Amino acid sequence: MLGMAAVRAIHTTPATSSKRRLSNRKAELEAQRAAEAEARERAKEQLRRLKDTDFLNSLVRPSKLFESTQISQQDAAISSSLAFQSKSSANDGAQSFEAGLKRKADSGAYAYHIDPRDMDLISEVAPKAASGVDTGFGHSIMPEAINKNGEIQADIVRRIAALDNANAKAVSKHNISKAVNKFGRSDGDSGSAEVQAAVWTIRINSLEDHLRSNNKDHQNRRTYTKLLHKRAKMLKYLKRESLERYYLCLKQLGLTKAMVEGEILIPKRVE
């Protein structure tokens, strides 16, 4: 009996200690994962604060812009039928016209380098000026219809030129023109180091948005890394030229010294 008890003790004591070690190891791993997750959250918050600059906030992001202009097919059909219904009374016609204008592109920006003041001239001043011109017999008989027609045509032009209805390439051109105006040292300056760094930052941010939702796009991940190297090289050149301009550019672009002068590797995943 004594021998069996000794054998049982030999077999049970290591099992108990191994279970204890596994439990301790599991707790350590959970604590390590929690610490890593907290560190990632702190890094994200620090990066968000770093990128909270006037220039970066003024840029138009295609993903956000296109999400704000989504409209269901049913709403589009109802709006279209109400807006252009020909067999309606005068009051119904006014209401349908307002319903047709409900889905306005409201970002206030326009593609093709069109200034908002020029668009105001086209969409507001031009129809009023055209309505004041005597166009003949039809103008004296149906002045309200002619005025409405001018407003509809002006709204069509505004919708076509609106940045909300443009593609991602037009949005990128719009942002690049903002960078030239912001960082150019003179009118039309598109070759200074600050402008080129800002343009590459725009392309980098656009690729970041793309890679967040397409993490297996390895070709664009390589392009993303090449752009990071180009921007770093340009900013290092700017640092040699002027320290004051260098640090001011870093602050406006939401960058740190480590992002430029540290080692740049191909990221496994863009957060």
PDB file of C-alpha atoms in Angstrom:
ATOM      1  CA  MET A   1       0.000   0.000   0.000  1.00  0.00           C
ATOM      2  CA  LEU A   2       2.794   2.354   0.820  1.00  0.00           C
ATOM      3  CA  GLY A   3       4.358   1.687  -2.522  1.00  0.00           C
ATOM      4  CA  MET A   4       1.134   2.500  -4.407  1.00  0.00           C
ATOM      5  CA  ALA A   5       0.712   5.790  -2.479  1.00  0.00           C
ATOM      6  CA  ALA A   6       4.241   6.769  -3.335  1.00  0.00           C
ATOM      7  CA  VAL A   7       3.655   5.978  -6.989  1.00  0.00           C
ATOM      8  CA  ARG A   8       0.393   7.988  -6.990  1.00  0.00           C
ATOM      9  CA  ALA A   9       2.204  10.932  -5.398  1.00  0.00           C
ATOM     10  CA  ILE A  10       4.917  10.722  -7.973  1.00  0.00           C
ATOM     11  CA  HIS A  11       2.381  10.759 -10.801  1.00  0.00           C
ATOM     12  CA  THR A  12       0.012  13.447  -9.426  1.00  0.00           C
ATOM     13  CA  THR A  13       2.412  16.063  -8.111  1.00  0.00           C
ATOM     14  CA  PRO A  14       4.026  16.934 -11.494  1.00  0.00           C
ATOM     15  CA  ALA A  15       0.568  17.072 -13.126  1.00  0.00           C
ATOM     16  CA  THR A  16      -0.620  19.612 -10.566  1.00  0.00           C
ATOM     17  CA  SER A  17       2.476  21.764 -10.971  1.00  0.00           C
ATOM     18  CA  SER A  18       2.287  21.586 -14.779  1.00  0.00           C
ATOM     19  CA  LYS A  19      -1.350  22.710 -14.696  1.00  0.00           C
ATOM     20  CA  ARG A  20      -0.342  25.580 -12.460  1.00  0.00           C
ATOM     21  CA  ARG A  21       2.456  26.542 -14.852  1.00  0.00           C
ATOM     22  CA  LEU A  22       0.063  26.397 -17.828  1.00  0.00           C
ATOM     23  CA  SER A  23      -2.435  28.572 -15.975  1.00  0.00           C
ATOM     24  CA  ASN A  24       0.265  31.112 -15.139  1.00  0.00           C
ATOM     25  CA  ARG A  25       1.535  31.074 -18.707  1.00  0.00           C
ATOM     26  CA  LYS A  26      -2.000  31.630 -20.034  1.00  0.00           C
ATOM     27  CA  ALA A  27      -2.463  34.601 -17.711  1.00  0.00           C
ATOM     28  CA  GLU A  28       0.882  36.037 -18.848  1.00  0.00           C
ATOM     29  CA  LEU A  29      -0.083  35.693 -22.511  1.00  0.00           C
ATOM     30  CA  GLU A  30      -3.455  37.347 -21.915  1.00  0.00           C
ATOM     31  CA  ALA A  31      -1.770  40.218 -20.074  1.00  0.00           C
ATOM     32  CA  GLN A  32       0.775  40.546 -22.893  1.00  0.00           C
ATOM     33  CA  ARG A  33      -1.973  40.633 -25.539  1.00  0.00           C
ATOM     34  CA  ALA A  34      -3.894  43.236 -23.568  1.00  0.00           C
ATOM     35  CA  ALA A  35      -0.758  45.379 -23.229  1.00  0.00           C
ATOM     36  CA  GLU A  36      -0.043  45.106 -26.966  1.00  0.00           C
ATOM     37  CA  ALA A  37      -3.634  46.032 -27.831  1.00  0.00           C
ATOM     38  CA  GLU A  38      -3.464  49.035 -25.514  1.00  0.00           C
ATOM     39  CA  ALA A  39      -0.161  50.104 -27.085  1.00  0.00           C
ATOM     40  CA  ARG A  40      -1.697  49.849 -30.562  1.00  0.00           C
ATOM     41  CA  GLU A  41      -4.649  51.964 -29.489  1.00  0.00           C
ATOM     42  CA  ARG A  42      -2.313  54.584 -28.016  1.00  0.00           C
ATOM     43  CA  ALA A  43      -0.276  54.614 -31.240  1.00  0.00           C
ATOM     44  CA  LYS A  44      -3.451  55.045 -33.329  1.00  0.00           C
ATOM     45  CA  GLU A  45      -4.645  57.904 -31.146  1.00  0.00           C
ATOM     46  CA  GLN A  46      -1.218  59.566 -31.316  1.00  0.00           C
ATOM     47  CA  LEU A  47      -1.197  59.196 -35.116  1.00  0.00           C
ATOM     48  CA  ARG A  48      -4.723  60.604 -35.351  1.00  0.00           C
ATOM     49  CA  ARG A  49      -3.724  63.669 -33.326  1.00  0.00           C
ATOM     50  CA  LEU A  50      -0.566  64.033 -35.387  1.00  0.00           C
ATOM     51  CA  LYS A  51      -2.546  64.056 -38.644  1.00  0.00           C
ATOM     52  CA  ASP A  52      -5.082  66.562 -37.327  1.00  0.00           C
ATOM     53  CA  THR A  53      -3.642  69.473 -39.325  1.00  0.00           C
ATOM     54  CA  ASP A  54      -5.364  72.191 -41.335  1.00  0.00           C
ATOM     55  CA  PHE A  55      -3.929  70.968 -44.630  1.00  0.00           C
ATOM     56  CA  LEU A  56      -4.779  67.275 -44.157  1.00  0.00           C
ATOM     57  CA  ASN A  57      -8.265  68.125 -42.903  1.00  0.00           C
ATOM     58  CA  SER A  58      -8.897  70.275 -45.984  1.00  0.00           C
ATOM     59  CA  LEU A  59      -8.203  67.385 -48.362  1.00  0.00           C
ATOM     60  CA  VAL A  60     -11.119  65.569 -49.962  1.00  0.00           C
ATOM     61  CA  ARG A  61     -11.153  61.793 -49.466  1.00  0.00           C
ATOM     62  CA  PRO A  62     -12.876  59.895 -52.299  1.00  0.00           C
ATOM     63  CA  SER A  63     -14.255  57.215 -49.966  1.00  0.00           C
ATOM     64  CA  LYS A  64     -15.985  59.742 -47.703  1.00  0.00           C
ATOM     65  CA  LEU A  65     -17.106  61.883 -50.628  1.00  0.00           C
ATOM     66  CA  PHE A  66     -18.696  59.026 -52.572  1.00  0.00           C
ATOM     67  CA  GLU A  67     -20.406  57.604 -49.476  1.00  0.00           C
ATOM     68  CA  SER A  68     -22.150  60.958 -48.899  1.00  0.00           C
ATOM     69  CA  THR A  69     -23.624  60.955 -52.429  1.00  0.00           C
ATOM     70  CA  GLN A  70     -25.133  57.463 -52.365  1.00  0.00           C
ATOM     71  CA  ILE A  71     -28.853  57.309 -53.108  1.00  0.00           C
ATOM     72  CA  SER A  72     -31.047  54.250 -53.457  1.00  0.00           C
ATOM     73  CA  GLN A  73     -32.609  53.352 -56.804  1.00  0.00           C
ATOM     74  CA  GLN A  74     -36.084  53.761 -55.338  1.00  0.00           C
ATOM     75  CA  ASP A  75     -35.362  57.278 -54.072  1.00  0.00           C
ATOM     76  CA  ALA A  76     -33.806  58.168 -57.416  1.00  0.00           C
ATOM     77  CA  ALA A  77     -36.867  56.910 -59.314  1.00  0.00           C
ATOM     78  CA  ILE A  78     -39.281  58.809 -57.059  1.00  0.00           C
ATOM     79  CA  SER A  79     -37.243  62.007 -57.266  1.00  0.00           C
ATOM     80  CA  SER A  80     -36.956  61.756 -61.041  1.00  0.00           C
ATOM     81  CA  SER A  81     -40.661  61.097 -61.553  1.00  0.00           C
ATOM     82  CA  LEU A  82     -41.636  63.995 -59.321  1.00  0.00           C
ATOM     83  CA  ALA A  83     -39.125  66.414 -60.768  1.00  0.00           C
ATOM     84  CA  PHE A  84     -39.879  65.926 -64.444  1.00  0.00           C
ATOM     85  CA  GLN A  85     -43.548  64.980 -64.487  1.00  0.00           C
ATOM     86  CA  SER A  86     -45.017  66.954 -67.338  1.00  0.00           C
ATOM     87  CA  LYS A  87     -48.735  66.443 -66.662  1.00  0.00           C
ATOM     88  CA  SER A  88     -49.017  68.283 -63.364  1.00  0.00           C
ATOM     89  CA  SER A  89     -50.425  71.528 -62.137  1.00  0.00           C
ATOM     90  CA  ALA A  90     -48.397  74.658 -61.461  1.00  0.00           C
ATOM     91  CA  ASN A  91     -48.116  74.003 -57.709  1.00  0.00           C
ATOM     92  CA  ASP A  92     -47.297  70.347 -58.248  1.00  0.00           C
ATOM     93  CA  GLY A  93     -44.683  71.376 -60.791  1.00  0.00           C
ATOM     94  CA  ALA A  94     -43.005  73.690 -58.293  1.00  0.00           C
ATOM     95  CA  GLN A  95     -42.995  70.953 -55.651  1.00  0.00           C
ATOM     96  CA  SER A  96     -41.629  68.370 -58.097  1.00  0.00           C
ATOM     97  CA  PHE A  97     -38.869  70.734 -59.179  1.00  0.00           C
ATOM     98  CA  GLU A  98     -37.829  71.236 -55.556  1.00  0.00           C
ATOM     99  CA  ALA A  99     -37.907  67.454 -55.073  1.00  0.00           C
ATOM    100  CA  GLY A 100     -35.629  67.033 -58.077  1.00  0.00           C
ATOM    101  CA  LEU A 101     -33.127  69.473 -56.599  1.00  0.00           C
ATOM    102  CA  LYS A 102     -33.156  67.712 -53.221  1.00  0.00           C
ATOM    103  CA  ARG A 103     -30.116  65.572 -54.043  1.00  0.00           C
ATOM    104  CA  LYS A 104     -27.701  68.426 -54.572  1.00  0.00           C
ATOM    105  CA  ALA A 105     -23.957  67.833 -54.499  1.00  0.00           C
ATOM    106  CA  ASP A 106     -23.234  69.825 -51.370  1.00  0.00           C
ATOM    107  CA  SER A 107     -19.465  69.567 -50.929  1.00  0.00           C
ATOM    108  CA  GLY A 108     -18.978  73.043 -52.421  1.00  0.00           C
ATOM    109  CA  ALA A 109     -16.006  71.860 -54.512  1.00  0.00           C
ATOM    110  CA  TYR A 110     -15.865  71.420 -58.274  1.00  0.00           C
ATOM    111  CA  ALA A 111     -13.684  69.443 -60.645  1.00  0.00           C
ATOM    112  CA  TYR A 112     -11.821  70.708 -63.730  1.00  0.00           C
ATOM    113  CA  HIS A 113     -10.294  73.570 -61.667  1.00  0.00           C
ATOM    114  CA  ILE A 114     -13.616  75.426 -61.600  1.00  0.00           C
ATOM    115  CA  ASP A 115     -13.758  78.133 -58.959  1.00  0.00           C
ATOM    116  CA  PRO A 116     -16.922  78.205 -56.777  1.00  0.00           C
ATOM    117  CA  ARG A 117     -17.426  81.862 -57.726  1.00  0.00           C
ATOM    118  CA  ASP A 118     -17.509  80.917 -61.404  1.00  0.00           C
ATOM    119  CA  MET A 119     -20.046  78.188 -60.647  1.00  0.00           C
ATOM    120  CA  ASP A 120     -22.215  80.685 -58.763  1.00  0.00           C
ATOM    121  CA  LEU A 121     -22.104  82.876 -61.849  1.00  0.00           C
ATOM    122  CA  ILE A 122     -23.220  79.956 -64.026  1.00  0.00           C
ATOM    123  CA  SER A 123     -25.909  78.527 -61.750  1.00  0.00           C
ATOM    124  CA  GLU A 124     -27.405  81.695 -60.248  1.00  0.00           C
ATOM    125  CA  VAL A 125     -26.568  84.823 -62.223  1.00  0.00           C
ATOM    126  CA  ALA A 126     -26.740  83.392 -65.756  1.00  0.00           C
ATOM    127  CA  PRO A 127     -30.319  81.993 -65.529  1.00  0.00           C
ATOM    128  CA  LYS A 128     -31.612  85.292 -64.123  1.00  0.00           C
ATOM    129  CA  ALA A 129     -29.837  87.218 -66.849  1.00  0.00           C
ATOM    130  CA  ALA A 130     -31.203  84.877 -69.519  1.00  0.00           C
ATOM    131  CA  SER A 131     -34.745  85.213 -68.174  1.00  0.00           C
ATOM    132  CA  GLY A 132     -34.543  88.977 -68.596  1.00  0.00           C
ATOM    133  CA  VAL A 133     -33.801  88.703 -72.302  1.00  0.00           C
ATOM    134  CA  ASP A 134     -36.822  88.793 -74.631  1.00  0.00           C
ATOM    135  CA  THR A 135     -36.611  85.557 -76.617  1.00  0.00           C
ATOM    136  CA  GLY A 136     -39.748  86.141 -78.672  1.00  0.00           C
ATOM    137  CA  PHE A 137     -43.336  84.895 -78.580  1.00  0.00           C
ATOM    138  CA  GLY A 138     -42.667  81.962 -76.223  1.00  0.00           C
ATOM    139  CA  HIS A 139     -41.139  84.197 -73.576  1.00  0.00           C
ATOM    140  CA  SER A 140     -44.237  86.409 -73.377  1.00  0.00           C
ATOM    141  CA  ILE A 141     -46.618  83.431 -73.227  1.00  0.00           C
ATOM    142  CA  MET A 142     -44.730  81.099 -70.806  1.00  0.00           C
ATOM    143  CA  PRO A 143     -42.216  83.152 -68.794  1.00  0.00           C
ATOM    144  CA  GLU A 144     -42.388  80.852 -65.747  1.00  0.00           C
ATOM    145  CA  ALA A 145     -41.653  77.754 -67.819  1.00  0.00           C
ATOM    146  CA  ILE A 146     -38.642  79.444 -69.411  1.00  0.00           C
ATOM    147  CA  ASN A 147     -37.313  80.514 -66.001  1.00  0.00           C
ATOM    148  CA  LYS A 148     -37.688  76.990 -64.659  1.00  0.00           C
ATOM    149  CA  ASN A 149     -35.986  75.563 -67.720  1.00  0.00           C
ATOM    150  CA  GLY A 150     -33.005  77.878 -67.178  1.00  0.00           C
ATOM    151  CA  GLU A 151     -32.758  76.831 -63.539  1.00  0.00           C
ATOM    152  CA  ILE A 152     -32.891  73.147 -64.474  1.00  0.00           C
ATOM    153  CA  GLN A 153     -30.143  73.581 -67.091  1.00  0.00           C
ATOM    154  CA  ALA A 154     -27.974  75.486 -64.608  1.00  0.00           C
ATOM    155  CA  ASP A 155     -28.472  72.740 -62.032  1.00  0.00           C
ATOM    156  CA  ILE A 156     -27.485  70.090 -64.578  1.00  0.00           C
ATOM    157  CA  VAL A 157     -24.244  71.961 -65.294  1.00  0.00           C
ATOM    158  CA  ARG A 158     -23.534  72.283 -61.576  1.00  0.00           C
ATOM    159  CA  ARG A 159     -24.108  68.558 -61.028  1.00  0.00           C
ATOM    160  CA  ILE A 160     -21.799  67.640 -63.909  1.00  0.00           C
ATOM    161  CA  ALA A 161     -18.998  69.848 -62.592  1.00  0.00           C
ATOM    162  CA  ALA A 162     -19.482  68.956 -58.903  1.00  0.00           C
ATOM    163  CA  LEU A 163     -16.615  67.086 -57.301  1.00  0.00           C
ATOM    164  CA  ASP A 164     -19.170  64.779 -55.624  1.00  0.00           C
ATOM    165  CA  ASN A 165     -19.931  63.282 -59.052  1.00  0.00           C
ATOM    166  CA  ALA A 166     -16.324  63.130 -60.271  1.00  0.00           C
ATOM    167  CA  ASN A 167     -14.049  60.090 -60.175  1.00  0.00           C
ATOM    168  CA  ALA A 168     -11.112  59.440 -57.840  1.00  0.00           C
ATOM    169  CA  LYS A 169      -8.614  60.861 -60.345  1.00  0.00           C
ATOM    170  CA  ALA A 170     -10.432  64.204 -60.418  1.00  0.00           C
ATOM    171  CA  VAL A 171     -10.488  64.248 -56.615  1.00  0.00           C
ATOM    172  CA  SER A 172      -6.720  63.620 -56.576  1.00  0.00           C
ATOM    173  CA  LYS A 173      -6.155  66.523 -59.001  1.00  0.00           C
ATOM    174  CA  HIS A 174      -8.284  68.757 -56.799  1.00  0.00           C
ATOM    175  CA  ASN A 175      -6.193  67.851 -53.733  1.00  0.00           C
ATOM    176  CA  ILE A 176      -2.928  68.372 -55.629  1.00  0.00           C
ATOM    177  CA  SER A 177      -4.036  71.856 -56.682  1.00  0.00           C
ATOM    178  CA  LYS A 178      -4.697  72.565 -52.986  1.00  0.00           C
ATOM    179  CA  ALA A 179      -1.178  71.403 -52.141  1.00  0.00           C
ATOM    180  CA  VAL A 180       0.337  73.675 -54.807  1.00  0.00           C
ATOM    181  CA  ASN A 181      -1.614  76.659 -53.489  1.00  0.00           C
ATOM    182  CA  LYS A 182      -0.735  75.851 -49.870  1.00  0.00           C
ATOM    183  CA  PHE A 183       2.972  75.024 -50.132  1.00  0.00           C
ATOM    184  CA  GLY A 184       4.022  76.886 -53.281  1.00  0.00           C
ATOM    185  CA  ARG A 185       6.574  79.579 -52.604  1.00  0.00           C
ATOM    186  CA  SER A 186       5.244  81.611 -55.522  1.00  0.00           C
ATOM    187  CA  ASP A 187       2.305  81.537 -57.922  1.00  0.00           C
ATOM    188  CA  GLY A 188       2.341  78.344 -59.964  1.00  0.00           C
ATOM    189  CA  ASP A 189       5.230  76.846 -57.983  1.00  0.00           C
ATOM    190  CA  SER A 190       4.870  73.072 -58.335  1.00  0.00           C
ATOM    191  CA  GLY A 191       8.523  72.040 -58.048  1.00  0.00           C
ATOM    192  CA  SER A 192       9.644  73.129 -54.589  1.00  0.00           C
ATOM    193  CA  ALA A 193      10.472  70.458 -52.021  1.00  0.00           C
ATOM    194  CA  GLU A 194       7.463  71.280 -49.835  1.00  0.00           C
ATOM    195  CA  VAL A 195       5.031  70.972 -52.758  1.00  0.00           C
ATOM    196  CA  GLN A 196       6.462  67.641 -53.901  1.00  0.00           C
ATOM    197  CA  ALA A 197       6.389  66.253 -50.349  1.00  0.00           C
ATOM    198  CA  ALA A 198       2.760  67.376 -49.999  1.00  0.00           C
ATOM    199  CA  VAL A 199       1.795  65.790 -53.341  1.00  0.00           C
ATOM    200  CA  TRP A 200       3.396  62.491 -52.338  1.00  0.00           C
ATOM    201  CA  THR A 201       1.614  62.709 -48.979  1.00  0.00           C
ATOM    202  CA  ILE A 202      -1.701  62.986 -50.855  1.00  0.00           C
ATOM    203  CA  ARG A 203      -0.879  59.889 -52.893  1.00  0.00           C
ATOM    204  CA  ILE A 204       0.297  58.030 -49.769  1.00  0.00           C
ATOM    205  CA  ASN A 205      -2.925  58.829 -47.911  1.00  0.00           C
ATOM    206  CA  SER A 206      -4.968  57.687 -50.902  1.00  0.00           C
ATOM    207  CA  LEU A 207      -3.073  54.392 -51.036  1.00  0.00           C
ATOM    208  CA  GLU A 208      -3.520  53.951 -47.284  1.00  0.00           C
ATOM    209  CA  ASP A 209      -7.289  54.153 -47.697  1.00  0.00           C
ATOM    210  CA  HIS A 210      -7.079  51.620 -50.518  1.00  0.00           C
ATOM    211  CA  LEU A 211      -4.814  49.178 -48.666  1.00  0.00           C
ATOM    212  CA  ARG A 212      -6.974  49.205 -45.539  1.00  0.00           C
ATOM    213  CA  SER A 213      -9.754  47.553 -47.490  1.00  0.00           C
ATOM    214  CA  ASN A 214      -7.510  45.612 -49.930  1.00  0.00           C
ATOM    215  CA  ASN A 215      -4.770  44.202 -47.718  1.00  0.00           C
ATOM    216  CA  LYS A 216      -3.664  41.621 -50.332  1.00  0.00           C
ATOM    217  CA  ASP A 217      -2.873  44.174 -53.014  1.00  0.00           C
ATOM    218  CA  HIS A 218       0.888  43.576 -52.890  1.00  0.00           C
ATOM    219  CA  GLN A 219       1.699  45.689 -55.950  1.00  0.00           C
ATOM    220  CA  ASN A 220       0.190  48.827 -54.432  1.00  0.00           C
ATOM    221  CA  ARG A 221       1.813  48.021 -51.105  1.00  0.00           C
ATOM    222  CA  ARG A 222       5.178  48.123 -52.880  1.00  0.00           C
ATOM    223  CA  THR A 223       4.188  51.399 -54.589  1.00  0.00           C
ATOM    224  CA  TYR A 224       3.172  52.745 -51.188  1.00  0.00           C
ATOM    225  CA  THR A 225       6.616  51.941 -49.768  1.00  0.00           C
ATOM    226  CA  LYS A 226       8.380  53.544 -52.751  1.00  0.00           C
ATOM    227  CA  LEU A 227       6.399  56.741 -52.215  1.00  0.00           C
ATOM    228  CA  LEU A 228       7.381  56.746 -48.542  1.00  0.00           C
ATOM    229  CA  HIS A 229      11.044  56.563 -49.594  1.00  0.00           C
ATOM    230  CA  LYS A 230      10.611  59.342 -52.167  1.00  0.00           C
ATOM    231  CA  ARG A 231       8.966  61.632 -49.643  1.00  0.00           C
ATOM    232  CA  ALA A 232      11.651  60.899 -47.054  1.00  0.00           C
ATOM    233  CA  LYS A 233      14.391  61.625 -49.583  1.00  0.00           C
ATOM    234  CA  MET A 234      12.803  64.943 -50.533  1.00  0.00           C
ATOM    235  CA  LEU A 235      12.326  65.977 -46.903  1.00  0.00           C
ATOM    236  CA  LYS A 236      15.941  65.091 -46.087  1.00  0.00           C
ATOM    237  CA  TYR A 237      16.979  67.373 -48.944  1.00  0.00           C
ATOM    238  CA  LEU A 238      14.736  70.100 -47.489  1.00  0.00           C
ATOM    239  CA  LYS A 239      16.388  69.599 -44.098  1.00  0.00           C
ATOM    240  CA  ARG A 240      19.804  70.252 -45.636  1.00  0.00           C
ATOM    241  CA  GLU A 241      18.476  73.399 -47.290  1.00  0.00           C
ATOM    242  CA  SER A 242      16.542  74.899 -44.369  1.00  0.00           C
ATOM    243  CA  LEU A 243      15.799  73.465 -40.940  1.00  0.00           C
ATOM    244  CA  GLU A 244      12.995  75.968 -40.371  1.00  0.00           C
ATOM    245  CA  ARG A 245      11.169  74.989 -43.565  1.00  0.00           C
ATOM    246  CA  TYR A 246      11.795  71.299 -42.794  1.00  0.00           C
ATOM    247  CA  TYR A 247      10.166  71.296 -39.364  1.00  0.00           C
ATOM    248  CA  LEU A 248       7.308  73.523 -40.535  1.00  0.00           C
ATOM    249  CA  CYS A 249       6.624  71.113 -43.404  1.00  0.00           C
ATOM    250  CA  LEU A 250       6.683  68.119 -41.039  1.00  0.00           C
ATOM    251  CA  LYS A 251       4.132  69.809 -38.792  1.00  0.00           C
ATOM    252  CA  GLN A 252       1.800  70.709 -41.665  1.00  0.00           C
ATOM    253  CA  LEU A 253       1.979  67.208 -43.164  1.00  0.00           C
ATOM    254  CA  GLY A 254       1.425  65.456 -39.833  1.00  0.00           C
ATOM    255  CA  LEU A 255       4.822  63.729 -39.763  1.00  0.00           C
ATOM    256  CA  THR A 256       7.513  63.120 -37.168  1.00  0.00           C
ATOM    257  CA  LYS A 257      11.272  63.041 -37.501  1.00  0.00           C
ATOM    258  CA  ALA A 258      11.288  59.247 -37.029  1.00  0.00           C
ATOM    259  CA  MET A 259       8.868  58.785 -39.956  1.00  0.00           C
ATOM    260  CA  VAL A 260      11.313  60.535 -42.281  1.00  0.00           C
ATOM    261  CA  GLU A 261      14.750  59.613 -40.963  1.00  0.00           C
ATOM    262  CA  GLY A 262      13.969  56.154 -39.564  1.00  0.00           C
ATOM    263  CA  GLU A 263      13.994  52.829 -41.391  1.00  0.00           C
ATOM    264  CA  ILE A 264      11.109  52.377 -43.846  1.00  0.00           C
ATOM    265  CA  LEU A 265       9.976  48.793 -44.426  1.00  0.00           C
ATOM    266  CA  ILE A 266       7.227  47.313 -46.555  1.00  0.00           C
ATOM    267  CA  PRO A 267       4.268  47.111 -44.159  1.00  0.00           C
ATOM    268  CA  LYS A 268       2.486  43.778 -43.730  1.00  0.00           C
ATOM    269  CA  ARG A 269      -0.772  45.612 -43.124  1.00  0.00           C
ATOM    270  CA  VAL A 270      -1.744  49.287 -43.232  1.00  0.00           C
ATOM    271  CA  GLU A 271      -3.663  50.257 -40.105  1.00  0.00           C
TER     272      GLU A 271
END
